[in-house]
Coordinates of C-alpha atoms in Angstrom, one line a residue:
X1 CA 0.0 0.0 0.0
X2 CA 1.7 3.5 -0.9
X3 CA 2.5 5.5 1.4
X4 CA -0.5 9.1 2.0
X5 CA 0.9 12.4 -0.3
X6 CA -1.7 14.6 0.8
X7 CA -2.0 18.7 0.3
X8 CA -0.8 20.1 3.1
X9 CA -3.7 22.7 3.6
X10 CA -6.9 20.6 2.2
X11 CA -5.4 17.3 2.8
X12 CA -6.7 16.0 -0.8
X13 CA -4.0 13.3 -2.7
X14 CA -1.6 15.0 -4.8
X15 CA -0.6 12.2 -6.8
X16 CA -0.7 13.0 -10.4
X17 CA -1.9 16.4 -9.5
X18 CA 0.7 19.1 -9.9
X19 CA 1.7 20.2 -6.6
X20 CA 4.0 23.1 -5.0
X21 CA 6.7 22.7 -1.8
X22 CA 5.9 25.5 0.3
X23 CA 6.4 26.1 3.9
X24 CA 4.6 23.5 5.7
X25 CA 4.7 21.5 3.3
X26 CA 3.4 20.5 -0.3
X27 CA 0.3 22.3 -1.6
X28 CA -2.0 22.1 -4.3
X29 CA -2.3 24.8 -6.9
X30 CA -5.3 26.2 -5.5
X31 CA -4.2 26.3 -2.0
X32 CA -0.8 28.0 -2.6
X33 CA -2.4 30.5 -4.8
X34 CA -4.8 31.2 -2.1
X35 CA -2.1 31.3 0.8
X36 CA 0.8 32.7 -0.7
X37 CA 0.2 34.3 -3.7
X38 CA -0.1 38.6 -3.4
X39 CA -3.2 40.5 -4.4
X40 CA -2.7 43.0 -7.6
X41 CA -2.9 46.5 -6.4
X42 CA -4.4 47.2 -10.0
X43 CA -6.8 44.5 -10.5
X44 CA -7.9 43.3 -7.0
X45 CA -7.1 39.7 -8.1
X46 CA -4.7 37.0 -7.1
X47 CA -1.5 36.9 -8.8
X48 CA -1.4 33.6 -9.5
X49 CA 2.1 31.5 -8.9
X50 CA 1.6 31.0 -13.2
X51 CA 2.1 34.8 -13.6
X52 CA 5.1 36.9 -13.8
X53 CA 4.8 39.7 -10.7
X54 CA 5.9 43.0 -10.9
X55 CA 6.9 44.9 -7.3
X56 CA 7.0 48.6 -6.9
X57 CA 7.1 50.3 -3.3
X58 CA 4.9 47.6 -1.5
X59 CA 2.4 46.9 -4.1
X60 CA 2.2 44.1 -6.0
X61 CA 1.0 43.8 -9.8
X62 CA 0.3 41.3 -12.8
X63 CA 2.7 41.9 -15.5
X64 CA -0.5 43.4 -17.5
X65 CA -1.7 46.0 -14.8
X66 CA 1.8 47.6 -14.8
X67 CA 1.0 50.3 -16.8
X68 CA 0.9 53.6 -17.5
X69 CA -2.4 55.3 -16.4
X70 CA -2.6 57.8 -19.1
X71 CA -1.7 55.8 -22.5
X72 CA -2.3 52.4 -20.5
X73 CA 1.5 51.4 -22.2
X74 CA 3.0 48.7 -20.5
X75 CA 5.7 49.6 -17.7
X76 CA 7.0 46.4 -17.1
X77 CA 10.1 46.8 -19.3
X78 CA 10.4 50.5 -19.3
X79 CA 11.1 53.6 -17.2
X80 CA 8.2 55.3 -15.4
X81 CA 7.7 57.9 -13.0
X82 CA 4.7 57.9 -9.9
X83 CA 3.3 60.9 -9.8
X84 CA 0.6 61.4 -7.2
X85 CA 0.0 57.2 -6.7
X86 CA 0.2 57.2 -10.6
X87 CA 2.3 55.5 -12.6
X88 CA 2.8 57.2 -15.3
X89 CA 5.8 56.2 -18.5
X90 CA 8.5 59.3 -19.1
X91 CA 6.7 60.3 -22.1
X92 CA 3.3 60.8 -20.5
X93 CA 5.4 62.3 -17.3
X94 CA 7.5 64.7 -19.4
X95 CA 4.1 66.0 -21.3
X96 CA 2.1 66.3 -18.3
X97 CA 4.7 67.7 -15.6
X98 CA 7.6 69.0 -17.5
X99 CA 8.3 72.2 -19.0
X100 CA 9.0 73.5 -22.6
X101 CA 12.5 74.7 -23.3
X102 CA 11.5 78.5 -24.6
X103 CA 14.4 78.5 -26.9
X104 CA 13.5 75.3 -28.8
X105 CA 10.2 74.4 -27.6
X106 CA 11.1 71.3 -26.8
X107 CA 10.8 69.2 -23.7
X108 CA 13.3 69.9 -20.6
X109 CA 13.4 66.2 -19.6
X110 CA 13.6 65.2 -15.8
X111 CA 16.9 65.1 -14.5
X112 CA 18.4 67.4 -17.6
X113 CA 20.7 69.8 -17.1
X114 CA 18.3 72.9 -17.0
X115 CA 18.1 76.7 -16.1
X116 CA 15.4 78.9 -14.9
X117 CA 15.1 82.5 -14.6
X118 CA 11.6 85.0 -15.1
X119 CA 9.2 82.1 -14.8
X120 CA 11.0 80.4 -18.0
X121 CA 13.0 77.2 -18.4
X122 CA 15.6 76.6 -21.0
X123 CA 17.8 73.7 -21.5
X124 CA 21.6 74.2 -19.9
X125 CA 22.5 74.2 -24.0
X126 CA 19.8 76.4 -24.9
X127 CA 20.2 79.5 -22.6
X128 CA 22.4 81.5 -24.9
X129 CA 23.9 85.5 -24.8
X130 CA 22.1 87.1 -27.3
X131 CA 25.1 89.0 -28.0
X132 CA 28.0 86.1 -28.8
X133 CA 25.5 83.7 -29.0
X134 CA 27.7 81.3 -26.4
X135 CA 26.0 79.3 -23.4
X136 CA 25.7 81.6 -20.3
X137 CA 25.8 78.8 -18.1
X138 CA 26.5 79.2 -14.8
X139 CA 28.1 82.9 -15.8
X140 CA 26.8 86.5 -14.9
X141 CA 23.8 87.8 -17.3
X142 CA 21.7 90.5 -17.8
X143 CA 18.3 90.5 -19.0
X144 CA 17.1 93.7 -21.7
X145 CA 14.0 93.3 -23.2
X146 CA 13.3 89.4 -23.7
X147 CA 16.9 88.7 -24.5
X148 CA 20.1 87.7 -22.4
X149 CA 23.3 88.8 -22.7
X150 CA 27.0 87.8 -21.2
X151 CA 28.2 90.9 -19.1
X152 CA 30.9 91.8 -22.1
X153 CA 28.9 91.6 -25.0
X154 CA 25.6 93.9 -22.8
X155 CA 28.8 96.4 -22.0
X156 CA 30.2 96.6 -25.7
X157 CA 26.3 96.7 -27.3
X158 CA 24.7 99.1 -24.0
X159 CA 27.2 100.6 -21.6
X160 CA 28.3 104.5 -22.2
X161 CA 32.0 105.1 -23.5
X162 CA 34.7 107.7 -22.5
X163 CA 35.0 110.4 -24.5
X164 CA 38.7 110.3 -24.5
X165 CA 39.6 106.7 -24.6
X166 CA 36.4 105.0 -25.8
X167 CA 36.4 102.5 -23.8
X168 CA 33.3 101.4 -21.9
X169 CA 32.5 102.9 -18.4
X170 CA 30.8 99.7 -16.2
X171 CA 30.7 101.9 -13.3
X172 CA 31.2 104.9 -12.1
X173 CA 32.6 107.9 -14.0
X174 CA 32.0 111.3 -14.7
X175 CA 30.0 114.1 -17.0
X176 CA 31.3 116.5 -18.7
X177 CA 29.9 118.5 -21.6
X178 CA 27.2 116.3 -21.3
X179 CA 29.3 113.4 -21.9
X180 CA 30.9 110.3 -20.1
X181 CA 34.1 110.0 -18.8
X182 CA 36.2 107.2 -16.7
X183 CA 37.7 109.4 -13.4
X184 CA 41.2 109.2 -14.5
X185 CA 40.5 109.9 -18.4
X186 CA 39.3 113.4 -17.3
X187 CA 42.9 115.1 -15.9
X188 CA 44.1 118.7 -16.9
X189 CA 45.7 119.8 -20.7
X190 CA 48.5 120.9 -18.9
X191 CA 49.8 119.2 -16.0
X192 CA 47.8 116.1 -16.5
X193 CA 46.4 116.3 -12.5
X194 CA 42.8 114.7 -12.5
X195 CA 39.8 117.0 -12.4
X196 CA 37.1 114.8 -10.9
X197 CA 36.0 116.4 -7.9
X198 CA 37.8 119.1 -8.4
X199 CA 37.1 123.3 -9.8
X200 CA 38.0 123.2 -13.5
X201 CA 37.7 125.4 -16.6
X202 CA 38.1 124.5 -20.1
X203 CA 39.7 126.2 -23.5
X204 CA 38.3 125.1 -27.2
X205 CA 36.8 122.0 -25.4
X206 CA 40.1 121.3 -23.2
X207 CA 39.9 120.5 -19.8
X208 CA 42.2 122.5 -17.4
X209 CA 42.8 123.0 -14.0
X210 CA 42.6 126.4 -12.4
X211 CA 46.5 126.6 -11.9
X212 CA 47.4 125.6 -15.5
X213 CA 44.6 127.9 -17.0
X214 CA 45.6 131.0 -15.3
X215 CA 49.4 130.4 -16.1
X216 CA 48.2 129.9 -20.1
X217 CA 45.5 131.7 -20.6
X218 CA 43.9 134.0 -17.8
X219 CA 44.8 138.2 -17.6
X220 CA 47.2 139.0 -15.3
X221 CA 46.0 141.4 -12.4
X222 CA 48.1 145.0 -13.0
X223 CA 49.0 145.2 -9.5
X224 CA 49.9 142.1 -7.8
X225 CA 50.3 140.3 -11.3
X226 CA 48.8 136.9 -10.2
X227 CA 46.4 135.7 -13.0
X228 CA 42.5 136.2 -12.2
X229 CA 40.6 133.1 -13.4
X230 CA 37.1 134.6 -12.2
X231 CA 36.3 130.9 -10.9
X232 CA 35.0 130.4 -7.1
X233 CA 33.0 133.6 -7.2
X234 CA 36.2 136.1 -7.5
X235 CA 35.0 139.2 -9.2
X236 CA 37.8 141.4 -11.2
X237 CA 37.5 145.1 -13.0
X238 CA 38.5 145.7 -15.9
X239 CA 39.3 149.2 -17.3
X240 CA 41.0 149.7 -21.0
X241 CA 43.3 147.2 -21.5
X242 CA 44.0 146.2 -18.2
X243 CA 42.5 144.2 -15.5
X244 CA 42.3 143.9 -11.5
X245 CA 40.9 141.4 -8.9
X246 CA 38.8 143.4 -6.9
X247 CA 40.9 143.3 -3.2
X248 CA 43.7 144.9 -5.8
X249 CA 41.3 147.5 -7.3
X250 CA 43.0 150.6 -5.2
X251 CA 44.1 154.0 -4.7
X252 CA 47.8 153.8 -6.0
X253 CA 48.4 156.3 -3.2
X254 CA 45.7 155.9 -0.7
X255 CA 45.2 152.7 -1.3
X256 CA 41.5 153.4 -0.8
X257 CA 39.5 151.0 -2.7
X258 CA 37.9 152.0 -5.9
X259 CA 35.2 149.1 -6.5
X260 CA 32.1 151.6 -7.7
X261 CA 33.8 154.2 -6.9
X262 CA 35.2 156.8 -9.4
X263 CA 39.1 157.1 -10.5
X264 CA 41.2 158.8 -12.4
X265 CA 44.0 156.9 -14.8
X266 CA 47.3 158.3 -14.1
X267 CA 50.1 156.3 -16.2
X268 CA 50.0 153.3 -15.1
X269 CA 48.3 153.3 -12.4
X270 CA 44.8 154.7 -11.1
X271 CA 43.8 156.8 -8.2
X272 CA 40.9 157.9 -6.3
X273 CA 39.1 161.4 -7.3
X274 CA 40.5 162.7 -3.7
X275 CA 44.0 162.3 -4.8
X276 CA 43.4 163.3 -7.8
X277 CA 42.1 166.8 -6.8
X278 CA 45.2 167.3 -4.2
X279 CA 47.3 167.5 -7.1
X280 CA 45.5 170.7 -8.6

């Protein structure tokens, strides 16, 4: 008599039945699918020991169910994203949840090298200077009117240049005659000493400094012979050919002053009406 092969969960024979060993023993079909086999998250049903099972985060599937939610493609060979609980295949991801590259239009896949600036998204490659036309990258940019531009090429296109060397001013500088000038471009005609900052007078456009304009160019005063400029507010008279500062506009002999007041020329020099008259 042979000896009893029995399932180990509904004790019916298993001889010429097909059978699997599981723990506790041998079991029919039917009662290892029941006991072991996992539920499909998709379906509700049994995943039957038959049927290849798919495992993502604690769920199981069928093979079948795997599959995207919005095209319903299969997942089970491909990559997929979960987005909200939802699996969902890149394409179907990238359409739904990525943005458009608004140099090319095209999609700025997950994980791509990508930039963002103003609401917009451009791929790493795509985010060019308008300018040169070369990726800004990770470099210093700055926006004008929709476009980009690398800090050179906005300086050469946008930034003001120095009227005496032409060269762009990036920050800084100085007016004058309403135009721009680097601090150090702007020094005297004569001596060379900067002017920014400083009192200053000009000659047929040239810039000079007090000093070097009242050596060159300014009257000399016909007493004490020092040049009057007329900057800072100094006030001079000027009678014939010949010119004073004020504080020197005297009585040759009293040396009372004659600002408003009238004189009499005598030679070279001027006196007051009161000297004049002791002479008569």
């Amino acid at each position: 008599m042979s000896e009893a092969f029995d399932c180990a969960k509904c004790g019916e024979s298993l001889y010429g039945r097909k059978y699997i060993q599981a723990e506790g023993g041998p079991h029919c079909v039917p009662c290892y699918d029941g006991t072991f086999a996992n539920t499909c998250a998709e379906c509700k049903e049994l995943i039957g020991h038959d049927s290849r099972e798919l495992f993502y985060e604690d769920r199981h599937y069928h093979e079948g169910c795997f599959r995207c939610c919005r095209c319903e493609r299969s997942l089970a060979d491909e990559p997929f994203t979960c987005q909200d609980n939802e699996l969902l295949c890149n394409e179907c991801y990238c359409s739904a949840f990525s943005s458009q590259c608004s140099a090319c239009g095209e999609t700025v896949m997950p994980g791509s090298r990508k930039l963002e600036y103003g609401g917009q998204t451009w791929h790493e490659h795509c985010f060019l200077c308008s300018g040169c036309e070369q990726p800004l990258g990770s470099r210093s940019f700055v926006p004008d009117k929709g476009a980009h531009y690398c800090v050179p090429c906005y300086e050469n296109k946008f930034a003001p240049r120095c009227a005496r060397c032409s060269k762009t001013l990036t920050q800084g500088g100085v007016t004058y005659r309403d135009q721009p000038w680097h601090r150090e471009c702007l020094v005297c005609t004569g001596c060379q000493t900067p002017l920014a900052g400083q009192q200053f007078t000009s000659r047929d456009d040239d810039p000079y400094c007090v000093t070097c304009f009242g050596e060159l160019y300014a009257p000399k005063c016909s007493s004490c012979k020092r040049p009057i400029t007329g900057l800072g507010g100094g006030k001079y008279v000027s009678f014939e050919d010949r010119h004073w500062h004020h504080s020197c506009f005297s009585c040759a002999r009293c040396s009372t002053s004659l600002v408003g007041q009238g004189f009499i020329p005598d030679g070279d020099q001027v006196i007051c009406q009161g000297c004049s008259q002791a002479d008569l």
